[in-house]
Amino acid sequence: MERALFLIFALTAIVAAFNILLRRHPLHSALALLVVLGALTGLYILLGAYFLAMMQVVIYAGAVLVLFLFVIMLLNIRAEEARLERRPFFRWLAVPFALLLGAETFYLVRTFEENPSPSGTSIGVTEAVGRELFTTYLLPFEVTSIVLLIAILGAVVLARRG
Amino acid sequence: MTTIPISWYLAVAAALFTIGAVTVFVKRNAIVMLLGIEVMLNAANLTAVTFSSYFRELGGQILVFFVMVVAAAEAAVGLAIIVLLFRHRETLNVDEAQLLKL
């Protein structure tokens, strides 16, 4: 059951990531990224990182991706046209390299079959993460607010100049 | 908690990272390149969460939290720059954005 869910989410993520790469229209790519993020949310839940799964939906799908879609629609971008290939030879070089990489990954997956399998309850519940965030990592957490503030200021200043 | 080998998650993360990197290398549209960067960040996040979950060490998930925040900031600034670029040049092709000033 768990493996089936894992395979569904993993395949969805990889296929959608290929869609980001292959689509010509940026809007389609952005929507494919949404699928990738959703599939990764499923993987996070399988890993027991419930808090991060929620954050993934709220921050990435809710804020970042909407920003992307907004900009794409604001600029009214057309699909890019196919470009002339300058060196078609390299395209064929990509196939053996991809096969090599795939074989390497497969080998590693087979090699590390015996690995630590944790027992007990999952550690990524909101209470545990929140406790850690506000005790051990309090200073980085506060610095985060400055990062966000500077990002907002930067975006506003850049947007006003035009 | 889980019966899935750790290497499966790592393989998915590696594949996602590779696809994201190829997106950045191949595409010339600035927005799609940013999307590729987001995919790479997510692959790195998946690796961190995997190790954090398997070795029962919460630090990895805290790291992912901070990566998400920085990614949001990066997307905001990056998209502002892209909007400016488009206003000035009427294109998003990064090959045509060679000069700092017009």
Tab-separated table of C-alpha atoms in Angstrom:
chain	number	residue	atom	x	y	z
A	1	MET	CA	0.000	0.000	0.000
A	2	GLU	CA	2.687	2.401	1.046
A	3	ARG	CA	4.898	1.445	-1.866
A	4	ALA	CA	2.019	1.892	-4.253
A	5	LEU	CA	1.404	5.388	-2.920
A	6	PHE	CA	5.103	6.152	-3.152
A	7	LEU	CA	5.234	4.994	-6.766
A	8	ILE	CA	2.169	7.028	-7.686
A	9	PHE	CA	3.546	10.214	-6.157
A	10	ALA	CA	7.072	9.685	-7.456
A	11	LEU	CA	5.979	8.956	-11.011
A	12	THR	CA	3.605	11.913	-10.958
A	13	ALA	CA	6.400	14.198	-9.802
A	14	ILE	CA	8.838	13.022	-12.447
A	15	VAL	CA	6.349	13.070	-15.314
A	16	ALA	CA	5.186	16.556	-14.330
A	17	ALA	CA	8.793	17.716	-14.091
A	18	PHE	CA	9.340	16.475	-17.639
A	19	ASN	CA	6.255	18.452	-18.597
A	20	ILE	CA	7.868	21.610	-17.223
A	21	LEU	CA	10.801	20.945	-19.493
A	22	LEU	CA	8.923	19.970	-22.627
A	23	ARG	CA	6.034	22.434	-22.780
A	24	ARG	CA	6.525	25.470	-24.963
A	25	HIS	CA	4.095	27.752	-23.178
A	26	PRO	CA	5.294	29.051	-19.766
A	27	LEU	CA	1.754	28.811	-18.396
A	28	HIS	CA	1.732	25.067	-18.998
A	29	SER	CA	5.136	24.778	-17.355
A	30	ALA	CA	3.927	26.663	-14.288
A	31	LEU	CA	0.867	24.436	-13.978
A	32	ALA	CA	3.113	21.373	-14.299
A	33	LEU	CA	5.182	22.756	-11.435
A	34	LEU	CA	1.975	22.806	-9.382
A	35	VAL	CA	1.598	19.081	-10.021
A	36	VAL	CA	5.216	18.498	-8.968
A	37	LEU	CA	4.630	20.384	-5.737
A	38	GLY	CA	1.460	18.439	-5.032
A	39	ALA	CA	3.201	15.112	-5.604
A	40	LEU	CA	6.035	16.170	-3.319
A	41	THR	CA	3.472	17.027	-0.672
A	42	GLY	CA	2.326	13.420	-0.863
A	43	LEU	CA	5.898	12.197	-0.480
A	44	TYR	CA	6.390	14.441	2.564
A	45	ILE	CA	3.309	12.957	4.181
A	46	LEU	CA	4.623	9.462	3.459
A	47	LEU	CA	7.866	10.488	5.161
A	48	GLY	CA	5.966	11.714	8.202
A	49	ALA	CA	6.826	15.383	7.702
A	50	TYR	CA	3.276	16.617	8.168
A	51	PHE	CA	4.204	20.184	9.033
A	52	LEU	CA	6.357	20.534	5.926
A	53	ALA	CA	3.628	19.032	3.770
A	54	MET	CA	1.307	21.768	4.971
A	55	MET	CA	3.973	24.415	4.425
A	56	GLN	CA	4.583	23.072	0.938
A	57	VAL	CA	0.952	23.633	0.043
A	58	VAL	CA	0.683	27.022	1.748
A	59	ILE	CA	3.983	28.593	0.691
A	60	TYR	CA	4.814	26.964	-2.619
A	61	ALA	CA	1.450	26.214	-4.140
A	62	GLY	CA	-0.335	29.059	-2.410
A	63	ALA	CA	2.156	31.906	-2.708
A	64	VAL	CA	5.082	31.190	-5.021
A	65	LEU	CA	3.173	29.491	-7.786
A	66	VAL	CA	0.352	32.035	-7.772
A	67	LEU	CA	3.040	34.708	-8.141
A	68	PHE	CA	4.441	32.882	-11.159
A	69	LEU	CA	1.014	32.516	-12.742
A	70	PHE	CA	0.257	36.174	-12.042
A	71	VAL	CA	3.435	37.373	-13.748
A	72	ILE	CA	2.959	35.059	-16.729
A	73	MET	CA	-0.567	36.341	-17.236
A	74	LEU	CA	0.427	39.946	-16.550
A	75	LEU	CA	3.088	39.897	-19.239
A	76	ASN	CA	0.834	37.983	-21.626
A	77	ILE	CA	3.649	35.765	-22.798
A	78	ARG	CA	3.247	33.776	-25.970
A	79	ALA	CA	4.616	30.324	-26.489
A	80	GLU	CA	8.229	30.352	-27.521
A	81	GLU	CA	9.012	29.263	-31.031
A	82	ALA	CA	11.332	26.412	-31.768
A	83	ARG	CA	14.863	27.587	-32.258
A	84	LEU	CA	17.437	26.516	-34.779
A	85	GLU	CA	19.702	23.824	-33.524
A	86	ARG	CA	23.261	24.969	-33.787
A	87	ARG	CA	24.942	21.664	-33.064
A	88	PRO	CA	22.552	18.766	-33.616
A	89	PHE	CA	25.355	16.330	-32.829
A	90	PHE	CA	25.112	17.070	-29.106
A	91	ARG	CA	21.496	16.026	-29.074
A	92	TRP	CA	22.482	12.450	-29.834
A	93	LEU	CA	25.267	12.618	-27.307
A	94	ALA	CA	22.611	13.206	-24.648
A	95	VAL	CA	21.061	9.739	-25.063
A	96	PRO	CA	24.063	7.642	-23.900
A	97	PHE	CA	24.705	10.053	-21.053
A	98	ALA	CA	21.100	9.796	-19.892
A	99	LEU	CA	21.297	6.008	-20.070
A	100	LEU	CA	24.527	6.078	-18.082
A	101	LEU	CA	22.961	8.256	-15.413
A	102	GLY	CA	19.883	6.058	-15.247
A	103	ALA	CA	21.989	2.888	-14.904
A	104	GLU	CA	24.029	4.562	-12.178
A	105	THR	CA	20.926	5.517	-10.242
A	106	PHE	CA	19.483	2.035	-10.640
A	107	TYR	CA	22.726	0.511	-9.374
A	108	LEU	CA	22.733	2.776	-6.331
A	109	VAL	CA	19.115	1.976	-5.568
A	110	ARG	CA	19.900	-1.729	-5.669
A	111	THR	CA	23.068	-1.364	-3.622
A	112	PHE	CA	21.567	0.506	-0.706
A	113	GLU	CA	18.618	-1.835	-0.317
A	114	GLU	CA	19.579	-2.593	3.277
A	115	ASN	CA	19.304	0.732	5.026
A	116	PRO	CA	18.030	2.124	8.295
A	117	SER	CA	14.307	1.753	8.591
A	118	PRO	CA	13.109	3.889	11.443
A	119	SER	CA	10.541	2.670	13.894
A	120	GLY	CA	8.120	4.472	16.136
A	121	THR	CA	6.127	7.582	15.448
A	122	SER	CA	7.072	10.170	12.883
A	123	ILE	CA	9.026	13.196	14.018
A	124	GLY	CA	7.698	15.861	11.682
A	125	VAL	CA	4.511	16.711	13.543
A	126	THR	CA	3.752	20.395	13.940
A	127	GLU	CA	4.344	20.450	17.680
A	128	ALA	CA	7.850	19.015	17.446
A	129	VAL	CA	8.880	21.247	14.554
A	130	GLY	CA	7.442	24.313	16.253
A	131	ARG	CA	9.209	23.543	19.505
A	132	GLU	CA	12.524	23.138	17.723
A	133	LEU	CA	11.938	26.241	15.628
A	134	PHE	CA	11.291	28.465	18.619
A	135	THR	CA	14.034	27.144	20.878
A	136	THR	CA	17.109	25.847	19.085
A	137	TYR	CA	16.589	27.749	15.856
A	138	LEU	CA	15.096	30.934	17.242
A	139	LEU	CA	17.734	33.285	15.862
A	140	PRO	CA	17.626	31.948	12.268
A	141	PHE	CA	13.862	32.088	12.476
A	142	GLU	CA	13.936	35.765	13.386
A	143	VAL	CA	16.529	36.501	10.714
A	144	THR	CA	14.082	34.951	8.245
A	145	SER	CA	11.711	37.843	8.843
A	146	ILE	CA	14.446	40.283	7.834
A	147	VAL	CA	15.094	38.272	4.672
A	148	LEU	CA	11.419	38.455	3.772
A	149	LEU	CA	11.251	42.170	4.564
A	150	ILE	CA	14.228	42.913	2.332
A	151	ALA	CA	12.724	40.782	-0.433
A	152	ILE	CA	9.465	42.751	-0.223
A	153	LEU	CA	11.342	46.062	-0.280
A	154	GLY	CA	13.451	44.904	-3.204
A	155	ALA	CA	10.436	43.817	-5.203
A	156	VAL	CA	8.577	47.078	-4.506
A	157	VAL	CA	11.584	49.242	-5.388
A	158	LEU	CA	12.202	47.306	-8.592
A	159	ALA	CA	8.566	47.455	-9.618
A	160	ARG	CA	8.216	51.186	-8.973
A	161	ARG	CA	11.220	52.164	-11.037
A	162	GLY	CA	9.612	51.072	-14.297
B	1	MET	CA	6.682	4.191	9.988
B	2	THR	CA	7.823	3.353	6.509
B	3	THR	CA	8.957	0.313	4.641
B	4	ILE	CA	10.260	2.129	1.605
B	5	PRO	CA	14.053	2.011	1.167
B	6	ILE	CA	15.758	5.334	1.594
B	7	SER	CA	17.405	5.065	-1.814
B	8	TRP	CA	14.046	5.221	-3.588
B	9	TYR	CA	13.404	8.676	-2.239
B	10	LEU	CA	16.941	9.712	-3.072
B	11	ALA	CA	16.552	8.420	-6.623
B	12	VAL	CA	13.375	10.464	-7.093
B	13	ALA	CA	15.134	13.532	-5.716
B	14	ALA	CA	18.090	12.977	-8.034
B	15	ALA	CA	15.821	12.615	-11.042
B	16	LEU	CA	13.914	15.775	-10.148
B	17	PHE	CA	17.132	17.698	-9.626
B	18	THR	CA	18.464	16.552	-12.988
B	19	ILE	CA	15.290	17.546	-14.796
B	20	GLY	CA	15.345	20.951	-13.097
B	21	ALA	CA	18.968	21.502	-14.028
B	22	VAL	CA	18.287	20.542	-17.652
B	23	THR	CA	15.369	22.994	-17.656
B	24	VAL	CA	17.700	25.775	-16.565
B	25	PHE	CA	20.301	24.814	-19.155
B	26	VAL	CA	18.027	24.260	-22.127
B	27	LYS	CA	15.340	26.898	-21.799
B	28	ARG	CA	15.982	30.502	-22.711
B	29	ASN	CA	12.770	31.880	-21.230
B	30	ALA	CA	13.598	33.574	-17.923
B	31	ILE	CA	10.371	32.491	-16.197
B	32	VAL	CA	10.789	28.858	-17.174
B	33	MET	CA	14.382	28.981	-15.951
B	34	LEU	CA	13.078	30.166	-12.579
B	35	LEU	CA	10.626	27.265	-12.614
B	36	GLY	CA	13.570	24.930	-13.163
B	37	ILE	CA	15.336	26.460	-10.174
B	38	GLU	CA	12.220	25.824	-8.090
B	39	VAL	CA	12.254	22.179	-9.158
B	40	MET	CA	15.906	21.886	-8.132
B	41	LEU	CA	15.155	23.451	-4.756
B	42	ASN	CA	12.312	21.015	-4.240
B	43	ALA	CA	14.535	18.068	-5.086
B	44	ALA	CA	17.054	19.239	-2.497
B	45	ASN	CA	14.196	19.643	-0.017
B	46	LEU	CA	13.060	16.086	-0.650
B	47	THR	CA	16.572	14.816	0.056
B	48	ALA	CA	16.742	16.754	3.315
B	49	VAL	CA	13.326	15.540	4.468
B	50	THR	CA	14.224	11.957	3.558
B	51	PHE	CA	17.413	11.939	5.592
B	52	SER	CA	15.722	13.811	8.412
B	53	SER	CA	12.956	11.247	8.545
B	54	TYR	CA	15.152	8.161	8.276
B	55	PHE	CA	17.743	9.252	10.815
B	56	ARG	CA	15.143	10.811	13.112
B	57	GLU	CA	16.882	14.163	13.218
B	58	LEU	CA	14.593	17.170	13.035
B	59	GLY	CA	17.263	19.584	11.796
B	60	GLY	CA	16.714	18.558	8.196
B	61	GLN	CA	13.076	19.564	8.282
B	62	ILE	CA	13.956	22.906	9.860
B	63	LEU	CA	16.421	23.409	7.018
B	64	VAL	CA	13.679	22.720	4.494
B	65	PHE	CA	11.480	25.283	6.202
B	66	PHE	CA	14.158	27.938	5.758
B	67	VAL	CA	14.756	26.879	2.166
B	68	MET	CA	11.050	27.394	1.470
B	69	VAL	CA	11.140	30.883	2.947
B	70	VAL	CA	14.215	31.861	0.965
B	71	ALA	CA	12.674	30.364	-2.175
B	72	ALA	CA	9.615	32.561	-1.702
B	73	ALA	CA	11.829	35.636	-1.332
B	74	GLU	CA	13.880	34.608	-4.351
B	75	ALA	CA	10.757	34.140	-6.460
B	76	ALA	CA	9.428	37.582	-5.482
B	77	VAL	CA	12.645	39.414	-6.360
B	78	GLY	CA	13.321	37.303	-9.439
B	79	LEU	CA	9.865	37.891	-10.845
B	80	ALA	CA	10.145	41.634	-10.178
B	81	ILE	CA	13.379	41.646	-12.171
B	82	ILE	CA	11.686	39.661	-14.937
B	83	VAL	CA	8.803	42.140	-15.114
B	84	LEU	CA	11.316	45.006	-15.401
B	85	LEU	CA	13.240	43.125	-18.078
B	86	PHE	CA	10.088	42.592	-20.061
B	87	ARG	CA	9.088	46.251	-19.798
B	88	HIS	CA	12.444	47.379	-21.125
B	89	ARG	CA	13.086	44.803	-23.851
B	90	GLU	CA	9.685	43.307	-24.721
B	91	THR	CA	11.238	39.864	-24.466
B	92	LEU	CA	12.022	37.252	-21.866
B	93	ASN	CA	14.830	35.639	-23.801
B	94	VAL	CA	17.855	35.742	-21.540
B	95	ASP	CA	20.168	35.643	-24.561
B	96	GLU	CA	18.960	39.110	-25.533
B	97	ALA	CA	19.499	40.573	-22.073
B	98	GLN	CA	23.215	41.141	-22.453
B	99	LEU	CA	23.516	44.786	-21.438
B	100	LEU	CA	23.047	46.291	-18.003
B	101	LYS	CA	21.826	49.550	-19.524
B	102	LEU	CA	19.961	50.297	-22.676
